[in-house]
mmCIF file of C-alpha atoms in Angstrom:
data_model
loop_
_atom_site.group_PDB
_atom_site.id
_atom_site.type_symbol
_atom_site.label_atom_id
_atom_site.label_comp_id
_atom_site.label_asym_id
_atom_site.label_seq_id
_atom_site.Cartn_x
_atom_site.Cartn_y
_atom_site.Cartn_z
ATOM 1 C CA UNK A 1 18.999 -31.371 -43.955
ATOM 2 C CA UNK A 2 22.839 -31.600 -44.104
ATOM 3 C CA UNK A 3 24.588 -29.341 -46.152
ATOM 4 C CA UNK A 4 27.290 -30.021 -48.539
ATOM 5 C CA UNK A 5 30.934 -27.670 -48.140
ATOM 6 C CA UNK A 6 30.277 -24.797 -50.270
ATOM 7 C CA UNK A 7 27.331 -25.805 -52.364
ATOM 8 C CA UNK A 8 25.273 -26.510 -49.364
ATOM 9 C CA UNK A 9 22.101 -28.655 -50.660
ATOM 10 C CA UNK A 10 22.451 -27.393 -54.062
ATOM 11 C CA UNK A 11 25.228 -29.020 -55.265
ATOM 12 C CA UNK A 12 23.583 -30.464 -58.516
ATOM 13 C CA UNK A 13 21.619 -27.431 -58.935
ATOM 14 C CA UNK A 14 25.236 -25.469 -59.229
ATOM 15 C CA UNK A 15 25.911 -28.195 -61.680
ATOM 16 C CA UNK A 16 22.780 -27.385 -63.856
ATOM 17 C CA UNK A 17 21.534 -31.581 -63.151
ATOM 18 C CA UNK A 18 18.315 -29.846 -61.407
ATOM 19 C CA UNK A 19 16.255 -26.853 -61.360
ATOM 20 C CA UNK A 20 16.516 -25.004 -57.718
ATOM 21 C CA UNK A 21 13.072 -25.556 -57.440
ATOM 22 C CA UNK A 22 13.347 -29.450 -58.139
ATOM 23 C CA UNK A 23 15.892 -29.333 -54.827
ATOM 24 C CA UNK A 24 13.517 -27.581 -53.151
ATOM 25 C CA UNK A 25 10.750 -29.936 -53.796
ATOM 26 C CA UNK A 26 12.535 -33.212 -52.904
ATOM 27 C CA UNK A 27 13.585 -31.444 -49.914
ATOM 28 C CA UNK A 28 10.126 -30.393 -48.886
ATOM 29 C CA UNK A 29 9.106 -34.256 -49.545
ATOM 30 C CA UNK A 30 11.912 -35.772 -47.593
ATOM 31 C CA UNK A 31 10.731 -33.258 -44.522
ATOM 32 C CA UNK A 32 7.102 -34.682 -44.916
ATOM 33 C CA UNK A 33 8.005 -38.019 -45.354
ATOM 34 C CA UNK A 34 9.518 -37.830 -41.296
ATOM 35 C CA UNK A 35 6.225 -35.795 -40.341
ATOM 36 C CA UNK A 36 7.921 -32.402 -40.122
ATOM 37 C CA UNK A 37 5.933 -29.786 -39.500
ATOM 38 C CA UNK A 38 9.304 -27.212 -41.068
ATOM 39 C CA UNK A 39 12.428 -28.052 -42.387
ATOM 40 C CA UNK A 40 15.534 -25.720 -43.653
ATOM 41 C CA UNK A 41 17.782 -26.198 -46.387
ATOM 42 C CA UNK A 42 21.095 -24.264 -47.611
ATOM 43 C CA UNK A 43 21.894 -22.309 -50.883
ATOM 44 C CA UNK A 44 25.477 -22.230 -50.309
ATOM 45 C CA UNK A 45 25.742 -20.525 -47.173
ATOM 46 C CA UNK A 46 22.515 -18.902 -47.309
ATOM 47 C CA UNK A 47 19.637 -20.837 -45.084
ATOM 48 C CA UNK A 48 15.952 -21.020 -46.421
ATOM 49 C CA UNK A 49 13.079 -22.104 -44.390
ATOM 50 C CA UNK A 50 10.400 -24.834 -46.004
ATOM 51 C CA UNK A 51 7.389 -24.440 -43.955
ATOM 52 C CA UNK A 52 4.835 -28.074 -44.069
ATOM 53 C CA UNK A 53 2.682 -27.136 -41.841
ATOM 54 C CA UNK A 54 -0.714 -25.776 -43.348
ATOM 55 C CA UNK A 55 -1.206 -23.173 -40.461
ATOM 56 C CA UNK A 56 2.424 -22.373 -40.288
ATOM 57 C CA UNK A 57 1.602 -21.303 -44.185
ATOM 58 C CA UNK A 58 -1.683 -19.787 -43.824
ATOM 59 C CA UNK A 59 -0.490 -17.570 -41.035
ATOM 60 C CA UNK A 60 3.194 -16.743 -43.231
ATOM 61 C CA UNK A 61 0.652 -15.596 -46.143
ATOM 62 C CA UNK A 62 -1.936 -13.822 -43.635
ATOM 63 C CA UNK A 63 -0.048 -12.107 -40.999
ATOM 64 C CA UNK A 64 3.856 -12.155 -41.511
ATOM 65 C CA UNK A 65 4.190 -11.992 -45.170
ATOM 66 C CA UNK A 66 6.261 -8.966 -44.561
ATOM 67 C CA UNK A 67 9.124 -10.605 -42.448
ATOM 68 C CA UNK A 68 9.374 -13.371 -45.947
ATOM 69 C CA UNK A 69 8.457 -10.952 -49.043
ATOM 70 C CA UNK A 70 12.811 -11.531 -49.614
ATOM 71 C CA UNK A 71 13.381 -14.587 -52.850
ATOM 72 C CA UNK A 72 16.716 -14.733 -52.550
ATOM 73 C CA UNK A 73 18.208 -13.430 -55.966
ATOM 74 C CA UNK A 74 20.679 -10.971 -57.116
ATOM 75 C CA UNK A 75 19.106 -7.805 -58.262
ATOM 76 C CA UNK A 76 20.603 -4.443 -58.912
ATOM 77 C CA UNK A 77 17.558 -1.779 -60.895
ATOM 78 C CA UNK A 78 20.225 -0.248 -62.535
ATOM 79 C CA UNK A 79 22.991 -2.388 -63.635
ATOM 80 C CA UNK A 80 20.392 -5.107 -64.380
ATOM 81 C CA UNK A 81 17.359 -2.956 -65.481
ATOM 82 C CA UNK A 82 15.725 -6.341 -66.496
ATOM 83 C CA UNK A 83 15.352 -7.290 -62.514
ATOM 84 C CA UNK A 84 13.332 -4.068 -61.841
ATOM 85 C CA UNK A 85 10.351 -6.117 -61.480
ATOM 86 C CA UNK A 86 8.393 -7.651 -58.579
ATOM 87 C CA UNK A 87 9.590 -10.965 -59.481
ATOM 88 C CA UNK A 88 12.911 -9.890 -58.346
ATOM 89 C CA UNK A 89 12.048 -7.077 -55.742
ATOM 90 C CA UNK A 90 11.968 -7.306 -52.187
ATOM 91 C CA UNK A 91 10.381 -5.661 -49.085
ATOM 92 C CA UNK A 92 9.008 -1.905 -49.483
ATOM 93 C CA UNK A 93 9.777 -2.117 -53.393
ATOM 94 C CA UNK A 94 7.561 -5.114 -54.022
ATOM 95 C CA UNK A 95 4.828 -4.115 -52.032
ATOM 96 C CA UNK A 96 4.320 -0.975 -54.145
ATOM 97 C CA UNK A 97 5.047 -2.697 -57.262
ATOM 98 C CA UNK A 98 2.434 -5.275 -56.397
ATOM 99 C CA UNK A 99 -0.318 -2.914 -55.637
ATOM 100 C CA UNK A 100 0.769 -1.363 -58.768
ATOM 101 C CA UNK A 101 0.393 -4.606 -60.748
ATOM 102 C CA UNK A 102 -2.432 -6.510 -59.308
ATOM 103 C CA UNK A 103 -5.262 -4.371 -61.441
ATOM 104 C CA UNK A 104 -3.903 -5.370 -64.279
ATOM 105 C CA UNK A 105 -3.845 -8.875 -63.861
ATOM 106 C CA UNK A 106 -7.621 -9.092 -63.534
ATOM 107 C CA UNK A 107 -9.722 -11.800 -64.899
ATOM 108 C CA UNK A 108 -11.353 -9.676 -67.632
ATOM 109 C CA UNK A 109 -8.012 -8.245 -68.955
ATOM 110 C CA UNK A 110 -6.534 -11.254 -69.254
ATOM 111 C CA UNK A 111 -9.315 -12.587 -70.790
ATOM 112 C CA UNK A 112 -8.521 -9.765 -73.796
ATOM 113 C CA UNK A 113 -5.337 -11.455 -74.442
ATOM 114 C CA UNK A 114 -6.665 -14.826 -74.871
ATOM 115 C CA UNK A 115 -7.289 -14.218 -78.526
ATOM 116 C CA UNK A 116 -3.423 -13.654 -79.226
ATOM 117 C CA UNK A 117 -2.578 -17.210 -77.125
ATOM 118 C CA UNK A 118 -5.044 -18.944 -79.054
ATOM 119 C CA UNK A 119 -3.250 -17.646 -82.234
ATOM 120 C CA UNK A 120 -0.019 -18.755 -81.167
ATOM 121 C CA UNK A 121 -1.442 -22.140 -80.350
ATOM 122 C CA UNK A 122 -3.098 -22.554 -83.661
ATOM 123 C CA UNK A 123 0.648 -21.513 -85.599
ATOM 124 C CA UNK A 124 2.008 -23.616 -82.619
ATOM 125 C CA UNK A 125 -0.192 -26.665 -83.751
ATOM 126 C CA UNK A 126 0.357 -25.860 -87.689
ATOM 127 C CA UNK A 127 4.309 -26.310 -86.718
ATOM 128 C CA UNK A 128 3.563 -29.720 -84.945
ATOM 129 C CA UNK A 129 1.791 -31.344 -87.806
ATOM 130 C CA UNK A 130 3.474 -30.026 -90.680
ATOM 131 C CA UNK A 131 6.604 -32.179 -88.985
ATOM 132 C CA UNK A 132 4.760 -35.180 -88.676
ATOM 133 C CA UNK A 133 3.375 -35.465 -92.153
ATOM 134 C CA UNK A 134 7.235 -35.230 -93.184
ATOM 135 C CA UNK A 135 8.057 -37.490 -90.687
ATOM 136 C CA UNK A 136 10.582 -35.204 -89.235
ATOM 137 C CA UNK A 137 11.898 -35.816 -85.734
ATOM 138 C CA UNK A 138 9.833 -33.657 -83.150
ATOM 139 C CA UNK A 139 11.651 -31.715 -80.565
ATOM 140 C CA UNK A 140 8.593 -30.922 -77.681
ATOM 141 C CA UNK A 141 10.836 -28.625 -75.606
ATOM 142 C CA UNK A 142 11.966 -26.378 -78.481
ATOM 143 C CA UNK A 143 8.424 -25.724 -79.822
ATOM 144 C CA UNK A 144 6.965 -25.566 -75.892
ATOM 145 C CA UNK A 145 9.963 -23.176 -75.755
ATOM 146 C CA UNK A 146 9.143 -21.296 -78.824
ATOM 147 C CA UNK A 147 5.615 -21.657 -78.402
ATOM 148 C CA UNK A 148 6.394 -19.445 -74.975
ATOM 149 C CA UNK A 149 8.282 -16.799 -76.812
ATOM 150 C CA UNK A 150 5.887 -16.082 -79.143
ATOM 151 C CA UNK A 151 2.999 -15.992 -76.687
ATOM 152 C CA UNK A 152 5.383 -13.330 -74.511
ATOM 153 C CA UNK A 153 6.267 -11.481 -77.575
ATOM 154 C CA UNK A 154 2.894 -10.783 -78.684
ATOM 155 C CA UNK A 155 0.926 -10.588 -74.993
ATOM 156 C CA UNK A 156 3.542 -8.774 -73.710
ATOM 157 C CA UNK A 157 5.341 -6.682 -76.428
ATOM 158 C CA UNK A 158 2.764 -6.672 -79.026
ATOM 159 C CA UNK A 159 5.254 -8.043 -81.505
ATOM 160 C CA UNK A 160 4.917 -11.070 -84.011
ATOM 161 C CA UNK A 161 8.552 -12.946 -82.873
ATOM 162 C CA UNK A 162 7.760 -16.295 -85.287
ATOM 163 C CA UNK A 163 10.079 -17.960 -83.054
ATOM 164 C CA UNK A 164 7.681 -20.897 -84.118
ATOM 165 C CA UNK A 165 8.656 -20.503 -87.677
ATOM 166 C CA UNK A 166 12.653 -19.220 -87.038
ATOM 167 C CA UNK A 167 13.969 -21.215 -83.905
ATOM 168 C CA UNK A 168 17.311 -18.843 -84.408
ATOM 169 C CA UNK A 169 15.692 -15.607 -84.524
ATOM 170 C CA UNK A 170 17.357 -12.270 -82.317
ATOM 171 C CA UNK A 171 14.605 -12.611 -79.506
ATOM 172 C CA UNK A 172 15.035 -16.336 -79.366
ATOM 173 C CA UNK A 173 18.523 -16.204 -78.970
ATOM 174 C CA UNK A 174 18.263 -13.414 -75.715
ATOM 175 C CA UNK A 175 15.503 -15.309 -74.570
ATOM 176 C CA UNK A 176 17.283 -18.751 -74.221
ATOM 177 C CA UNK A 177 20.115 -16.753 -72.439
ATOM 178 C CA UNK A 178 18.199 -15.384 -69.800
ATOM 179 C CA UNK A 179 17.093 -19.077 -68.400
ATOM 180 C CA UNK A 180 20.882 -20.813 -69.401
ATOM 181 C CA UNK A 181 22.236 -21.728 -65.976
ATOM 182 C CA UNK A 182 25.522 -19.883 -65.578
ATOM 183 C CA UNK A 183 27.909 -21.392 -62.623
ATOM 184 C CA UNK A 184 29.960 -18.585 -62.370
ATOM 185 C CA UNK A 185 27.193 -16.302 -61.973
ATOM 186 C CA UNK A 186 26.118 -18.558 -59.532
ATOM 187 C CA UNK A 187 28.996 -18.375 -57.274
ATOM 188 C CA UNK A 188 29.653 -14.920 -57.639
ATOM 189 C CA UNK A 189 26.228 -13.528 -56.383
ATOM 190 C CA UNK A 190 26.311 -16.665 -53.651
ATOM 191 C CA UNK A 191 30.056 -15.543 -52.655
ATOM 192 C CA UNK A 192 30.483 -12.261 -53.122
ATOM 193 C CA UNK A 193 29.002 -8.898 -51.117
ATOM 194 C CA UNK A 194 26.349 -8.119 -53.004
ATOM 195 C CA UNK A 195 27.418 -4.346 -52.246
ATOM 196 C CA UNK A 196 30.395 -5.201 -53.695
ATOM 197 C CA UNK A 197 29.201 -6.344 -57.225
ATOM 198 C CA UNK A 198 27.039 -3.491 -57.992
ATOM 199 C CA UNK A 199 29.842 -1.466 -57.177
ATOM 200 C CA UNK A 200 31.803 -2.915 -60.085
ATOM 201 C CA UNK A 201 28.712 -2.597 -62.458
ATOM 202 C CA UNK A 202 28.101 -6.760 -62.530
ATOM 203 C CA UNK A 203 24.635 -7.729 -64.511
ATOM 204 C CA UNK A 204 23.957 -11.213 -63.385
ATOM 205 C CA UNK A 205 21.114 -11.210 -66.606
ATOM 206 C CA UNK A 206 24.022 -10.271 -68.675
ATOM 207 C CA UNK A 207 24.589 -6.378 -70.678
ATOM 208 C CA UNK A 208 23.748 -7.792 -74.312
ATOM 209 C CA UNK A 209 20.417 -9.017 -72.808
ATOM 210 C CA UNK A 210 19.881 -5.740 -70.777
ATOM 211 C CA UNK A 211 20.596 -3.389 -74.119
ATOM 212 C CA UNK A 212 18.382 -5.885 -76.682
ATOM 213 C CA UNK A 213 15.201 -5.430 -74.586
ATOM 214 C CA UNK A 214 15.596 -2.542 -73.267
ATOM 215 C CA UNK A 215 15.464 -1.124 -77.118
ATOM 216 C CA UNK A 216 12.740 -3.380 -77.747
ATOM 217 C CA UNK A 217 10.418 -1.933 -75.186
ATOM 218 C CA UNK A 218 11.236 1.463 -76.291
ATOM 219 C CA UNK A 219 10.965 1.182 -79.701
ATOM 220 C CA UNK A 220 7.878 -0.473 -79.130
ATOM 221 C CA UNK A 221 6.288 2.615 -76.703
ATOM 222 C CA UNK A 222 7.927 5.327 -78.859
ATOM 223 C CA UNK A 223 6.169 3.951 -81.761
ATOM 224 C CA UNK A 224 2.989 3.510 -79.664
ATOM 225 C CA UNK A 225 3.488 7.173 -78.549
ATOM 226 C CA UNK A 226 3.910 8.662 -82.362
ATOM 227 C CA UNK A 227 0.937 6.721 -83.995
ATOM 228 C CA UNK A 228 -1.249 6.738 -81.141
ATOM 229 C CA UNK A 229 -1.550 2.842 -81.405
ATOM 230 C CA UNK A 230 -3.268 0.909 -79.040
ATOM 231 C CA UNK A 231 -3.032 -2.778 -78.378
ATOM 232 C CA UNK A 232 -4.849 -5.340 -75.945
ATOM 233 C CA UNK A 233 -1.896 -6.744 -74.614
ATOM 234 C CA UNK A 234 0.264 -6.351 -71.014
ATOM 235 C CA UNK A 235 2.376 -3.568 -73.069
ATOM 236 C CA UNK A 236 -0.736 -1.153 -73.318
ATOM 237 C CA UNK A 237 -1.787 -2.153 -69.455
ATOM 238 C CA UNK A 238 1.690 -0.856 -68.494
ATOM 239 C CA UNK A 239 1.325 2.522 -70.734
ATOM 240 C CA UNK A 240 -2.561 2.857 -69.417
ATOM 241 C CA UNK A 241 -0.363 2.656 -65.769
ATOM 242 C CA UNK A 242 2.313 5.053 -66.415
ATOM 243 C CA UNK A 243 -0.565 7.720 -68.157
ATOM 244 C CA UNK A 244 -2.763 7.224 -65.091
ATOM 245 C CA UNK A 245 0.339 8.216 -62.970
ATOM 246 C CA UNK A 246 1.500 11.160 -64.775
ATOM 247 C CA UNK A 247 -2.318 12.402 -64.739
ATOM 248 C CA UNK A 248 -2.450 11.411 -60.651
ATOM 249 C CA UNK A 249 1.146 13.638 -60.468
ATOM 250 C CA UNK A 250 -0.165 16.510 -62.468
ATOM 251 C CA UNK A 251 -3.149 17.187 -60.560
ATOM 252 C CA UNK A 252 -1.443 16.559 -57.310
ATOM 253 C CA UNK A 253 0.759 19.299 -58.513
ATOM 254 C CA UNK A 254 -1.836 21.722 -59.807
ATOM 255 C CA UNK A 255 -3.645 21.616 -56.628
ATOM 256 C CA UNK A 256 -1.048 21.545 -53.949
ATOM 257 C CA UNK A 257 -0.285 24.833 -52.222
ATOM 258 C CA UNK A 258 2.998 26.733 -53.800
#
């Protein structure tokens, strides 16, 4: 597909008029509409490949997975300590992250969580009506967007965020700048070394993002840690992990030879 100067095909993506994925999706339809069996596309100057082709796909997934594990964003585990996750980790990283992960994404612990989205849902549904009986104008993608927060707050953190009931509260407001489209952030981690901007300390996620929920996760652990609280939510999977590791490390330790 022919690239735009300096955009390449993501011109209205840059402009925040589409998600990347929506370019990536007419793209991939344009390529099957012609009976391609690949296509290729450009993020600026960066090329990705759009396989069509369902055994071009199953053997990507099966075989040479490794060789396209890379997604393409900005990451940097300690100026942004929010992209140390597998979402945003590449190569040998996500692979151990992944095998890390994966247990605790099972059917039956998920399951335990279910309780805490069908709370949500209910206060999510109590919101809904309450504005209809006063005939008040109903905005679906704040309170899908709330409705999101508080399930993440409470399955992941173990917190009670009411974004439901307070639209403007402190999580909320972090939240909704973590998925704003910034253009300059854009161009910078498009146009400039990589190398170069972790060098000068840049946080593509932003610091005041970084700092809020980086203090919420450790409040939330330290206060786990004192009272010896335990919670059926992703937070506890994570601090079931990190125990299971520091017990794996200790006895590694205790019976290797001095």
């Amino acid at each position: 597909m022919e690239p735009e100067f300096f955009f390449g095909n993501f011109k209205k993506a840059f402009l925040g008029k589409m998600l990347p994925s929506e370019v990536i999706v007419k793209a991939y339809y344009e390529f099957k509409s012609i009976g391609a069996k690949f296509g290729g596309i450009y993020f600026a100057y960066t090329p990705i490949w759009i396989p069509l082709d369902t055994a071009l796909i199953k053997q990507l997934l099966q075989k040479d997975y490794w060789n396209f594990a890379g997604r393409g964003n900005f990451y940097h585990h300690k100026n942004d300590i929010l992209t140390n996750h597998w979402a945003f980790s590449e190569d040998a990283g996500w692979k151990s992250l992944r095998a890390k992960l994966t247990p605790a994404f099972s059917s039956g612990k998920v399951k335990n969580m279910f309780h805490i989205i069908d709370r949500v849902g209910d206060q999510a549904e109590s919101k809904v009506m309450d504005l209809c009986k006063r005939n008040q104008p109903l905005n679906i993608k704040e309170v899908q967007a709330c409705f999101s927060i508080d399930v993440i707050a409470s399955c992941a953190f173990g917190i009670d965020s009411n974004s439901l009931g307070n639209p403007n509260n402190e999580l909320r407001q972090h939240s909704r700048k973590l998925f704003t489209p910034n253009f300059l952030s854009r161009l910078l981690e498009q146009f400039v070394n990589w190398d170069v901007l972790n060098f000068l300390g840049y946080s593509g996620l932003g610091k005041d993002a970084d700092n809020f929920f980086v203090k919420l996760i450790s409040d939330m652990i330290n206060y786990r840690d004192r009272n010896n609280v335990t919670r059926q939510d992703f937070l506890q999977l994570m601090l079931n992990l990190r125990q299971k590791e520091n017990t794996a490390d200790g006895n590694e330790k205790k019976h290797s030879c001095p």
